[in-house]
Amino acid sequence: MTLAQVPGTHGLIEQRVTAEATTQNPEILSWVTEMATLLQPDSVYWCNGTQDEWNLITEGMVAAGSLIPLDKDKRPGSFLARSHPDDVARVEDRTFICSEKEEDAGPTNNWRAPAEMRAELEPLLNGAMRGRTMYVVPFSMGPVGGAISQLGVQLTDSPYAVLNMRIMTRMGQEALDGILPGSEWVRTVHTVGAPLVTKDGIQLEDVAWPCSDTKYITHFPETLEVFSYGSGYGGNALLSKKCFALRIASVMGRNEGWLAEHMLLLKLTNEDTNKAYHITAAFPSACGKTNLAMLQPTIPGWKVETIGDDISWLRKGADGRLNAINPEAGFFGVAPGTGETTNPVAMETLWGHTIFTNVALTDDGDVWWEGMTEEVPAHLTDWLGNDWTPESGRPAAHPNSRFTVPITQTPTLADDWFEQDGVPLDAILFGGRRATNVPLVAESLNWEHGVFMGATISSEKTAAQEGTVGELRRDPFAMLPFCGYNMADYWGHWLEIGEDLGEAAPHIFQVNWFRKGADGRFLWPGFGDNSRVLDWVIRRLEGEKEGVQTAIGTVPAPGELNLDGIEVPEADLQELFRIDADSWLAECDLTEDFFGQFGDRVPAKLTQQLADLRGRLRA
Ligand code: GTP
Ligand code: SPV
Ligand code: MN
């Protein structure tokens, strides 16, 4: 039985769908009808993306107790949402890539055959929206009609997801009108999996954050479809983000010659020459993308402007260079650790019109989280809704609590965000949280070596991932949970892109803000001082810095890194750049094991890079 072949009153549902529909596109109408027939919502609502619609939905959620309005003077137009305590982050072990062939998903993804997964989902989706409204959410990733942009529709029974989608994407009528019959668009379906009417017709009470213990985040890359069941949180529910813009889009990119990446995007202007540069950086979840995208340089002569903080789509432009866009329209940023000293730009961005999820509530109707202010409030309501004092001995905000805010509120937003066809890239950075081994910055020897650097990134786990915080894991290109196809084929695709770009290819660097001394303290001040690393990166591109070639790449020569105005002890500096051949050779053994998982799908060029690296380390 296919998803559509569900017994029921098909004619009635069709009437319900088309009565309100704001499109004539028969492909959209028949898909929405098919899904409504399966999911059986009480009503179908077509989103237009207007302020009136936002007001209506937020008023309804406040009345239902799903949103808490914040103080109108302190945080105008803003709300707090508290999730179910078991629905607080992406669920990687419930995330599936459903390609026809298992090898096409590869060893780093959970795989199910598409037909098998459809059969498994069917009984869950059947009637999943009973008693609820199904929202039809059309959205554009990137400017509508842009050279790198794509269109999609999300069906959801979560008004919380609708509000977040309005912030995170260009959502509304223009996107819907952009989907022409016969054109390519992505179909995404989301349900919290908590119907309000049982199969026997018994009416149930709703709760503030409906979700299900059973969760499925499933991707069908060959048919450009996503089905997400059981969670209302973040990347599980805002299907434009990880599901579409990374997992599905990475496959579209492989087929069509472009790249979908877990990367921030920033513009850096040299104020002396007025020359502008564009940099992307791939860091794993909660490893500082938002921070770097909003960096405030601590050295004179540079201006940083923000284009994106999480996802970049890269595609060769007419001039032969690799162009980039941020396909999103908002930030879904990590709250804890965001404060006046660590990220003043984010703090300013959050002045209002923001949805906060799982942060603490102050007694005067504002929000708080660990690291927001140095002074800790004497009393709060924590993310679970309980009384909290500094003596409580537990965090007031969940470690993966987040804010959703429109990108246009960012004081450092670059005009380039509006660019229809993207901006040309100069440099790509790869990084992670590494207490040991990996130096502050190193330039790759060439594109192939850069791809090797990206492919071998490992990072200590954060609260954005399930599992033990601090545990080291491989996270190639910061894409481990987000690559929609075989990771080894993805490396091959990167190698091909580089070959095609030739001399016009951006230069690739590796960075690590997180190296620690024997005493456990960070050796590098980080944050705004990361501008010193960007300064060296750009001056390398311009040929102003010699660097020193080491076994693992080119690092700053002594004195080349601008340290004016900060005190980094000489011993710390030594340690920041120390390359210990034995530890690196041990890491090479782990890389060999890691590559081994992929069998003969690993590109020969990467195996050669590993051999070359061992050779240089032994020399
Ligand atoms: P996702 O949204 O999950 O993809 O992550 P992100 O990479 O955007 O995460 P974000 O920028 O919010 O990372 C936040 C964490 O990184 C906080 O714990 C910050 O304190 C820490 N962080 C960011 N930059 C630095 C830095 O330069 N040095 C140190 N030590 N920590 C940093
Ligand atoms: C991440 O985990 O990398 C995020 C947050 O950016 S989520 O959208 O929930 O995936
Ligand atoms: Mn992310």
XYZ file of C-alpha atoms and ligand atoms in Angstrom, residues 90 233-236 241-242 262 285-286 289 310 332 402 464 482, ligand 2:
26
model
C 18.438 16.404 17.097
C 12.640 20.498 18.245
C 15.151 22.291 16.027
C 16.582 20.347 13.128
C 14.038 17.571 13.721
C 17.451 23.334 7.849
C 19.358 20.083 8.270
C 27.493 23.036 7.349
C 27.459 21.800 16.038
C 28.022 24.231 18.925
C 30.076 29.167 13.823
C 25.106 27.568 9.860
C 18.689 29.149 15.279
C 18.331 28.186 21.415
C 23.885 19.717 20.355
C 24.172 15.868 7.676
C 23.146 21.796 14.770
O 22.937 20.892 15.608
O 24.153 21.782 14.018
C 22.228 22.937 14.658
C 21.000 22.910 15.457
O 22.503 23.851 13.913
S 19.728 21.993 14.702
O 19.048 22.882 13.745
O 18.786 21.584 15.748
O 20.249 20.862 14.015
